[in-house]
CSV table of N, CA, C and O in Angstrom, one decimal:
chain,number,residue,atom,x,y,z
A,13,MET,N,23.1,-27.1,19.6
A,13,MET,CA,22.6,-25.9,18.9
A,13,MET,C,22.5,-26.2,17.4
A,13,MET,O,23.4,-26.8,16.8
A,14,SER,N,21.3,-25.9,16.9
A,14,SER,CA,21.1,-26.2,15.5
A,14,SER,C,21.5,-25.0,14.6
A,14,SER,O,21.5,-23.9,15.1
A,15,THR,N,21.8,-25.3,13.4
A,15,THR,CA,22.1,-24.2,12.5
A,15,THR,C,20.9,-23.7,11.8
A,15,THR,O,20.0,-24.5,11.5
A,16,PRO,N,20.8,-22.4,11.5
A,16,PRO,CA,19.6,-21.9,10.8
A,16,PRO,C,19.5,-22.5,9.4
A,16,PRO,O,20.5,-22.8,8.8
A,17,PRO,N,18.2,-22.6,8.9
A,17,PRO,CA,18.1,-23.1,7.6
A,17,PRO,C,18.7,-22.1,6.6
A,17,PRO,O,18.8,-20.9,6.8
A,18,ASP,N,19.1,-22.7,5.4
A,18,ASP,CA,19.6,-21.8,4.4
A,18,ASP,C,18.5,-20.9,3.9
A,18,ASP,O,17.3,-21.2,4.0
A,19,GLU,N,18.9,-19.7,3.5
A,19,GLU,CA,18.0,-18.7,2.9
A,19,GLU,C,17.4,-19.3,1.7
A,19,GLU,O,18.1,-19.9,0.9
A,20,PRO,N,16.1,-19.1,1.4
A,20,PRO,CA,15.6,-19.6,0.2
A,20,PRO,C,16.1,-18.9,-1.0
A,20,PRO,O,16.5,-17.7,-0.9
A,21,THR,N,16.3,-19.6,-2.0
A,21,THR,CA,16.9,-19.0,-3.2
A,21,THR,C,15.8,-18.9,-4.3
A,21,THR,O,14.9,-19.8,-4.3
A,22,ARG,N,15.8,-17.9,-5.2
A,22,ARG,CA,14.9,-17.7,-6.2
A,22,ARG,C,15.6,-17.9,-7.5
A,22,ARG,O,16.7,-17.5,-7.7
A,23,PRO,N,15.0,-18.6,-8.5
A,23,PRO,CA,15.6,-18.7,-9.8
A,23,PRO,C,15.8,-17.3,-10.4
A,23,PRO,O,15.0,-16.4,-10.2
A,24,THR,N,17.0,-17.1,-11.1
A,24,THR,CA,17.2,-15.8,-11.7
A,24,THR,C,16.2,-15.6,-12.8
A,24,THR,O,15.7,-16.5,-13.4
A,25,GLY,N,16.0,-14.3,-13.1
A,25,GLY,CA,15.1,-14.0,-14.2
A,25,GLY,C,13.6,-14.0,-13.8
A,25,GLY,O,12.8,-13.8,-14.7
A,26,ARG,N,13.2,-14.4,-12.6
A,26,ARG,CA,11.8,-14.4,-12.2
A,26,ARG,C,11.5,-13.2,-11.5
A,26,ARG,O,12.3,-12.6,-10.8
A,27,ALA,N,10.2,-12.8,-11.6
A,27,ALA,CA,9.7,-11.6,-10.9
A,27,ALA,C,9.7,-11.8,-9.4
A,27,ALA,O,9.6,-12.9,-9.0
A,28,PRO,N,9.9,-10.7,-8.7
A,28,PRO,CA,9.8,-10.8,-7.2
A,28,PRO,C,8.4,-11.2,-6.8
A,28,PRO,O,7.4,-10.9,-7.4
A,29,LEU,N,8.4,-11.9,-5.6
A,29,LEU,CA,7.1,-12.3,-5.1
A,29,LEU,C,6.3,-11.1,-4.7
A,29,LEU,O,6.9,-10.1,-4.2
A,30,GLN,N,5.0,-11.1,-4.9
A,30,GLN,CA,4.1,-10.0,-4.4
A,30,GLN,C,2.9,-10.6,-3.9
A,30,GLN,O,2.4,-11.7,-4.3
A,31,PRO,N,2.3,-10.0,-2.9
A,31,PRO,CA,1.0,-10.5,-2.3
A,31,PRO,C,-0.1,-10.4,-3.4
A,31,PRO,O,0.0,-9.6,-4.3
A,32,PRO,N,-1.1,-11.2,-3.3
A,32,PRO,CA,-2.2,-11.1,-4.2
A,32,PRO,C,-3.1,-9.9,-4.1
A,32,PRO,O,-3.7,-9.4,-5.0
A,33,VAL,N,-3.1,-9.3,-2.9
A,33,VAL,CA,-3.9,-8.1,-2.6
A,33,VAL,C,-3.1,-7.2,-1.7
A,33,VAL,O,-2.1,-7.6,-1.0
A,34,ALA,N,-3.4,-5.9,-1.7
A,34,ALA,CA,-2.8,-4.9,-0.8
A,34,ALA,C,-3.9,-4.0,-0.3
A,34,ALA,O,-4.8,-3.6,-1.0
A,35,TYR,N,-3.7,-3.6,0.9
A,35,TYR,CA,-4.6,-2.6,1.5
A,35,TYR,C,-4.0,-1.2,1.2
A,35,TYR,O,-2.8,-1.0,1.5
A,36,LEU,N,-4.7,-0.3,0.5
A,36,LEU,CA,-4.2,1.0,0.1
A,36,LEU,C,-4.9,2.1,0.9
A,36,LEU,O,-6.2,2.0,1.0
A,37,PRO,N,-4.2,3.0,1.4
A,37,PRO,CA,-4.8,4.2,2.1
A,37,PRO,C,-5.6,5.0,1.1
A,37,PRO,O,-5.2,5.2,0.0
A,38,CYS,N,-6.8,5.4,1.5
A,38,CYS,CA,-7.7,6.2,0.6
A,38,CYS,C,-8.4,7.3,1.4
A,38,CYS,O,-8.3,7.4,2.6
A,39,ARG,N,-9.1,8.1,0.6
A,39,ARG,CA,-10.0,9.1,1.1
A,39,ARG,C,-11.4,8.7,0.6
A,39,ARG,O,-11.6,8.2,-0.5
A,40,LEU,N,-12.4,8.9,1.5
A,40,LEU,CA,-13.8,8.6,1.2
A,40,LEU,C,-14.5,9.9,1.0
A,40,LEU,O,-14.2,11.0,1.5
A,41,ASP,N,-15.6,9.8,0.1
A,41,ASP,CA,-16.4,11.0,-0.1
A,41,ASP,C,-17.4,11.1,1.1
A,41,ASP,O,-17.4,10.3,2.0
A,42,ASP,N,-18.3,12.0,1.0
A,42,ASP,CA,-19.3,12.2,2.1
A,42,ASP,C,-20.3,11.1,2.3
A,42,ASP,O,-20.8,10.9,3.4
A,43,GLU,N,-20.4,10.2,1.3
A,43,GLU,CA,-21.3,9.1,1.4
A,43,GLU,C,-20.6,7.8,1.8
A,43,GLU,O,-21.1,6.7,1.9
A,44,GLY,N,-19.2,7.9,2.0
A,44,GLY,CA,-18.5,6.8,2.4
A,44,GLY,C,-17.9,6.0,1.3
A,44,GLY,O,-17.4,4.9,1.5
A,45,ASN,N,-18.0,6.5,0.1
A,45,ASN,CA,-17.5,5.8,-1.1
A,45,ASN,C,-16.1,6.2,-1.4
A,45,ASN,O,-15.6,7.3,-1.0
A,46,LEU,N,-15.3,5.4,-2.1
A,46,LEU,CA,-13.9,5.7,-2.4
A,46,LEU,C,-13.9,7.0,-3.3
A,46,LEU,O,-14.5,7.1,-4.3
A,47,ALA,N,-13.1,8.0,-2.8
A,47,ALA,CA,-12.9,9.2,-3.5
A,47,ALA,C,-11.6,9.2,-4.2
A,47,ALA,O,-11.5,9.6,-5.4
A,48,GLU,N,-10.5,8.7,-3.6
A,48,GLU,CA,-9.2,8.6,-4.2
A,48,GLU,C,-8.3,7.6,-3.4
A,48,GLU,O,-8.5,7.5,-2.2
A,49,VAL,N,-7.4,7.0,-4.1
A,49,VAL,CA,-6.3,6.3,-3.4
A,49,VAL,C,-5.2,7.3,-3.1
A,49,VAL,O,-4.8,8.1,-4.0
A,50,MET,N,-4.8,7.3,-1.9
A,50,MET,CA,-3.8,8.3,-1.5
A,50,MET,C,-2.4,7.9,-2.0
A,50,MET,O,-2.0,6.8,-2.0
A,51,MET,N,-1.6,8.9,-2.4
A,51,MET,CA,-0.2,8.8,-2.8
A,51,MET,C,0.6,9.7,-1.9
A,51,MET,O,0.1,10.6,-1.3
A,52,VAL,N,1.9,9.5,-1.9
A,52,VAL,CA,2.8,10.3,-1.1
A,52,VAL,C,3.8,10.9,-2.0
A,52,VAL,O,4.5,10.2,-2.8
A,53,GLU,N,4.0,12.2,-1.9
A,53,GLU,CA,5.1,12.8,-2.7
A,53,GLU,C,6.4,12.7,-1.9
A,53,GLU,O,6.5,13.2,-0.8
A,54,LEU,N,7.4,12.2,-2.5
A,54,LEU,CA,8.7,12.0,-1.9
A,54,LEU,C,9.5,13.2,-2.0
A,54,LEU,O,9.2,14.1,-2.8
A,55,ALA,N,10.6,13.3,-1.2
A,55,ALA,CA,11.4,14.5,-1.2
A,55,ALA,C,12.1,14.8,-2.6
A,55,ALA,O,12.3,16.0,-2.9
A,56,ASP,N,12.3,13.8,-3.4
A,56,ASP,CA,12.9,14.0,-4.7
A,56,ASP,C,11.9,14.2,-5.8
A,56,ASP,O,12.2,14.3,-7.0
A,57,GLY,N,10.6,14.4,-5.4
A,57,GLY,CA,9.5,14.7,-6.4
A,57,GLY,C,8.8,13.5,-6.9
A,57,GLY,O,7.7,13.7,-7.6
A,58,ARG,N,9.3,12.3,-6.7
A,58,ARG,CA,8.6,11.1,-7.2
A,58,ARG,C,7.3,10.9,-6.3
A,58,ARG,O,7.2,11.4,-5.2
A,59,VAL,N,6.3,10.2,-6.9
A,59,VAL,CA,5.1,9.9,-6.2
A,59,VAL,C,5.1,8.4,-5.9
A,59,VAL,O,5.4,7.6,-6.7
A,60,ALA,N,4.8,8.1,-4.6
A,60,ALA,CA,4.8,6.7,-4.1
A,60,ALA,C,3.4,6.3,-3.8
A,60,ALA,O,2.6,7.0,-3.1
A,61,LEU,N,3.1,5.1,-4.2
A,61,LEU,CA,1.9,4.3,-3.8
A,61,LEU,C,2.3,3.5,-2.6
A,61,LEU,O,3.3,2.8,-2.6
A,62,MET,N,1.5,3.6,-1.5
A,62,MET,CA,1.8,2.9,-0.3
A,62,MET,C,0.8,1.8,-0.2
A,62,MET,O,-0.4,2.0,-0.3
A,63,GLY,N,1.3,0.6,0.0
A,63,GLY,CA,0.5,-0.6,0.1
A,63,GLY,C,0.8,-1.4,1.3
A,63,GLY,O,2.0,-1.4,1.8
A,64,TYR,N,-0.1,-2.2,1.8
A,64,TYR,CA,0.1,-2.9,3.1
A,64,TYR,C,-0.4,-4.4,2.9
A,64,TYR,O,-1.5,-4.6,2.3
A,65,THR,N,0.4,-5.3,3.3
A,65,THR,CA,0.1,-6.7,3.0
A,65,THR,C,-0.8,-7.4,4.0
A,65,THR,O,-1.3,-8.5,3.7
A,66,ALA,N,-1.2,-6.7,5.0
A,66,ALA,CA,-2.1,-7.3,6.0
A,66,ALA,C,-2.8,-6.1,6.7
A,66,ALA,O,-2.2,-5.0,6.9
A,67,LEU,N,-4.0,-6.3,7.2
A,67,LEU,CA,-4.8,-5.3,7.8
A,67,LEU,C,-4.2,-4.8,9.1
A,67,LEU,O,-4.2,-3.6,9.4
A,68,ASP,N,-3.5,-5.7,9.9
A,68,ASP,CA,-2.9,-5.2,11.1
A,68,ASP,C,-1.7,-4.3,10.8
A,68,ASP,O,-1.4,-3.4,11.5
A,69,ARG,N,-1.0,-4.6,9.7
A,69,ARG,CA,0.2,-3.8,9.3
A,69,ARG,C,-0.3,-2.4,8.8
A,69,ARG,O,0.3,-1.4,9.1
A,70,PHE,N,-1.4,-2.4,8.1
A,70,PHE,CA,-2.0,-1.2,7.7
A,70,PHE,C,-2.4,-0.3,8.9
A,70,PHE,O,-2.0,0.9,9.0
A,71,ALA,N,-3.0,-0.9,9.9
A,71,ALA,CA,-3.4,-0.2,11.1
A,71,ALA,C,-2.2,0.4,11.8
A,71,ALA,O,-2.2,1.5,12.3
A,72,ARG,N,-1.1,-0.4,11.9
A,72,ARG,CA,0.1,0.1,12.6
A,72,ARG,C,0.7,1.3,11.8
A,72,ARG,O,1.2,2.2,12.4
A,73,ALA,N,0.7,1.2,10.5
A,73,ALA,CA,1.4,2.1,9.6
A,73,ALA,C,0.6,3.4,9.3
A,73,ALA,O,1.1,4.4,9.0
A,74,CYS,N,-0.8,3.3,9.4
A,74,CYS,CA,-1.6,4.4,9.0
A,74,CYS,C,-2.6,4.9,10.1
A,74,CYS,O,-3.2,5.9,9.9
A,75,GLY,N,-2.7,4.1,11.1
A,75,GLY,CA,-3.7,4.4,12.1
A,75,GLY,C,-4.9,3.6,12.0
A,75,GLY,O,-5.3,3.3,10.8
A,76,GLU,N,-5.5,3.2,13.1
A,76,GLU,CA,-6.7,2.3,13.0
A,76,GLU,C,-7.9,3.0,12.4
A,76,GLU,O,-8.8,2.3,11.9
A,77,GLY,N,-8.0,4.3,12.4
A,77,GLY,CA,-9.2,5.0,11.8
A,77,GLY,C,-9.1,5.4,10.4
A,77,GLY,O,-10.0,5.9,9.8
A,78,HIS,N,-7.9,5.1,9.8
A,78,HIS,CA,-7.7,5.5,8.4
A,78,HIS,C,-8.4,4.6,7.5
A,78,HIS,O,-8.4,3.4,7.6
A,79,PRO,N,-9.2,5.2,6.5
A,79,PRO,CA,-9.9,4.3,5.5
A,79,PRO,C,-8.9,3.6,4.6
A,79,PRO,O,-7.8,4.1,4.3
A,80,TRP,N,-9.4,2.5,4.1
A,80,TRP,CA,-8.5,1.7,3.2
A,80,TRP,C,-9.4,1.1,2.1
A,80,TRP,O,-10.6,1.0,2.3
A,81,VAL,N,-8.8,0.7,1.0
A,81,VAL,CA,-9.4,-0.1,0.0
A,81,VAL,C,-8.5,-1.3,-0.3
A,81,VAL,O,-7.3,-1.2,-0.3
A,82,LEU,N,-9.2,-2.4,-0.5
A,82,LEU,CA,-8.4,-3.7,-0.8
A,82,LEU,C,-8.3,-3.7,-2.3
A,82,LEU,O,-9.3,-3.7,-3.1
A,83,TRP,N,-7.0,-3.9,-2.8
A,83,TRP,CA,-6.8,-3.8,-4.3
A,83,TRP,C,-6.0,-5.0,-4.7
A,83,TRP,O,-5.1,-5.5,-4.0
A,84,GLN,N,-6.4,-5.6,-5.8
A,84,GLN,CA,-5.7,-6.8,-6.4
A,84,GLN,C,-4.3,-6.2,-6.9
A,84,GLN,O,-4.3,-5.3,-7.7
A,85,THR,N,-3.2,-6.8,-6.5
A,85,THR,CA,-1.9,-6.3,-6.9
A,85,THR,C,-1.7,-6.5,-8.4
A,85,THR,O,-1.0,-5.8,-9.1
A,86,SER,N,-2.4,-7.5,-9.0
A,86,SER,CA,-2.3,-7.7,-10.4
A,86,SER,C,-3.0,-6.5,-11.2
A,86,SER,O,-2.8,-6.4,-12.4
A,87,GLU,N,-3.8,-5.7,-10.5
A,87,GLU,CA,-4.5,-4.6,-11.1
A,87,GLU,C,-3.8,-3.2,-10.8
A,87,GLU,O,-4.4,-2.2,-11.1
A,88,LEU,N,-2.6,-3.2,-10.2
A,88,LEU,CA,-2.0,-2.0,-9.9
A,88,LEU,C,-1.6,-1.1,-11.1
A,88,LEU,O,-1.6,0.1,-11.0
A,89,GLU,N,-1.3,-1.8,-12.2
A,89,GLU,CA,-1.0,-1.0,-13.4
A,89,GLU,C,-2.3,-0.2,-13.9
A,89,GLU,O,-2.1,0.9,-14.3
A,90,SER,N,-3.4,-0.8,-13.7
A,90,SER,CA,-4.7,0.0,-14.1
A,90,SER,C,-4.8,1.2,-13.1
A,90,SER,O,-5.3,2.2,-13.5
A,91,LEU,N,-4.4,1.0,-11.9
A,91,LEU,CA,-4.5,2.2,-10.9
A,91,LEU,C,-3.5,3.2,-11.4
A,91,LEU,O,-3.8,4.4,-11.4
A,92,ARG,N,-2.3,2.8,-11.8
A,92,ARG,CA,-1.3,3.8,-12.3
A,92,ARG,C,-1.8,4.6,-13.5
A,92,ARG,O,-1.4,5.7,-13.6
A,93,GLU,N,-2.6,4.0,-14.3
A,93,GLU,CA,-3.2,4.7,-15.5
A,93,GLU,C,-4.2,5.7,-15.0
A,93,GLU,O,-4.3,6.8,-15.7
A,94,LEU,N,-4.9,5.5,-13.9
A,94,LEU,CA,-5.8,6.4,-13.4
A,94,LEU,C,-5.2,7.5,-12.6
A,94,LEU,O,-5.6,8.7,-12.6
A,95,LYS,N,-4.2,7.2,-11.8
A,95,LYS,CA,-3.5,8.1,-11.0
A,95,LYS,C,-2.0,7.7,-10.9
A,95,LYS,O,-1.7,6.7,-10.3
A,96,HIS,N,-1.2,8.5,-11.6
A,96,HIS,CA,0.2,8.1,-11.8
A,96,HIS,C,1.0,8.0,-10.5
A,96,HIS,O,0.8,8.8,-9.6
A,97,TYR,N,1.8,7.0,-10.4
A,97,TYR,CA,2.8,6.9,-9.3
A,97,TYR,C,4.1,6.4,-9.9
A,97,TYR,O,4.1,5.7,-10.9
A,98,ASP,N,5.2,6.7,-9.3
A,98,ASP,CA,6.5,6.3,-9.8
A,98,ASP,C,7.1,5.1,-9.1
A,98,ASP,O,7.7,4.3,-9.8
A,99,VAL,N,6.8,4.9,-7.8
A,99,VAL,CA,7.3,3.7,-7.1
A,99,VAL,C,6.2,3.2,-6.2
A,99,VAL,O,5.2,4.0,-5.9
A,100,ALA,N,6.3,2.0,-5.8
A,100,ALA,CA,5.3,1.4,-4.8
A,100,ALA,C,6.1,0.8,-3.6
A,100,ALA,O,7.1,0.2,-3.9
A,101,TYR,N,5.6,1.1,-2.4
A,101,TYR,CA,6.3,0.6,-1.2
A,101,TYR,C,5.3,-0.2,-0.5
A,101,TYR,O,4.1,0.1,-0.4
A,102,LEU,N,5.7,-1.3,0.1
A,102,LEU,CA,4.9,-2.2,0.9
A,102,LEU,C,5.3,-2.0,2.4
A,102,LEU,O,6.5,-2.1,2.7
A,103,ASP,N,4.3,-1.9,3.3
A,103,ASP,CA,4.4,-2.0,4.7
A,103,ASP,C,5.4,-0.9,5.3
A,103,ASP,O,6.1,-1.1,6.3
A,104,VAL,N,5.4,0.3,4.7
A,104,VAL,CA,6.1,1.4,5.1
A,104,VAL,C,5.1,2.4,5.8
A,104,VAL,O,4.1,2.7,5.2
A,105,PRO,N,5.5,2.9,7.0
A,105,PRO,CA,4.5,3.8,7.6
A,105,PRO,C,4.1,5.0,6.8
A,105,PRO,O,5.0,5.6,6.1
A,106,LEU,N,2.9,5.4,6.8
A,106,LEU,CA,2.4,6.5,6.1
A,106,LEU,C,2.8,7.8,6.9
A,106,LEU,O,2.6,7.7,8.2
A,107,PRO,N,3.2,8.8,6.3
A,107,PRO,CA,3.6,10.0,7.1
A,107,PRO,C,2.4,10.5,8.0
A,107,PRO,O,1.3,10.5,7.6
A,108,VAL,N,2.7,10.8,9.2
A,108,VAL,CA,1.7,11.2,10.2
A,108,VAL,C,0.8,12.3,9.7
A,108,VAL,O,-0.4,12.3,9.9
A,109,ALA,N,1.3,13.2,9.0
A,109,ALA,CA,0.6,14.4,8.5
A,109,ALA,C,-0.5,13.9,7.5
A,109,ALA,O,-1.5,14.6,7.3
A,110,LEU,N,-0.4,12.8,6.9
A,110,LEU,CA,-1.4,12.3,5.9
A,110,LEU,C,-2.4,11.3,6.5
A,110,LEU,O,-3.4,11.0,5.8
A,111,ARG,N,-2.2,10.9,7.7
A,111,ARG,CA,-3.2,10.0,8.4
A,111,ARG,C,-4.5,10.7,8.7
A,111,ARG,O,-4.5,11.8,9.1
A,112,VAL,N,-5.5,9.9,8.6
A,112,VAL,CA,-6.9,10.4,9.0
A,112,VAL,C,-7.1,10.0,10.4
A,112,VAL,O,-7.0,8.8,10.8
A,113,PRO,N,-7.5,11.0,11.2
A,113,PRO,CA,-7.8,10.7,12.7
A,113,PRO,C,-8.9,9.6,12.8
A,113,PRO,O,-9.8,9.6,11.9
A,114,ALA,N,-8.9,8.9,13.8
A,114,ALA,CA,-9.9,7.8,14.0
A,114,ALA,C,-11.3,8.3,13.9
A,114,ALA,O,-12.2,7.6,13.4
A,115,ALA,N,-11.6,9.5,14.4
A,115,ALA,CA,-13.0,9.9,14.4
A,115,ALA,C,-13.5,10.2,13.0
A,115,ALA,O,-14.7,10.2,12.8
A,116,GLU,N,-12.6,10.5,12.0
A,116,GLU,CA,-13.0,10.9,10.7
A,116,GLU,C,-13.1,9.7,9.8
A,116,GLU,O,-13.9,9.7,8.8
A,117,GLY,N,-12.3,8.7,9.9
A,117,GLY,CA,-12.2,7.6,9.0
A,117,GLY,C,-12.9,6.3,9.4
A,117,GLY,O,-13.1,6.1,10.6
A,118,THR,N,-13.4,5.6,8.5
A,118,THR,CA,-14.0,4.3,8.8
A,118,THR,C,-13.4,3.3,7.7
A,118,THR,O,-13.2,3.7,6.6
A,119,ALA,N,-13.2,2.1,8.1
A,119,ALA,CA,-12.7,1.1,7.2
A,119,ALA,C,-13.9,0.2,6.7
A,119,ALA,O,-14.9,0.1,7.3
């Protein structure tokens, strides 16, 4: 029986790793253009940005018909300036009530 490898360690004082892009749930206008990036209001009143690190994770968390926009994570602060959010979560399921049914959304 082999022993598992040691957990990787990160030097202290360095920023956490983040993916270069994230799939963000969005709403589209009647022409199929981006109308808004969706946010979730949490029970404590904070607003959360939901991001997904891979398209299959997005589909599992938001539904296959939900529209998405691919966003550079290095540009998330510019998004915060356009539409404020307090926290960002990766790969957390979108509440079912906010999901767009497959017949309405297109990716």
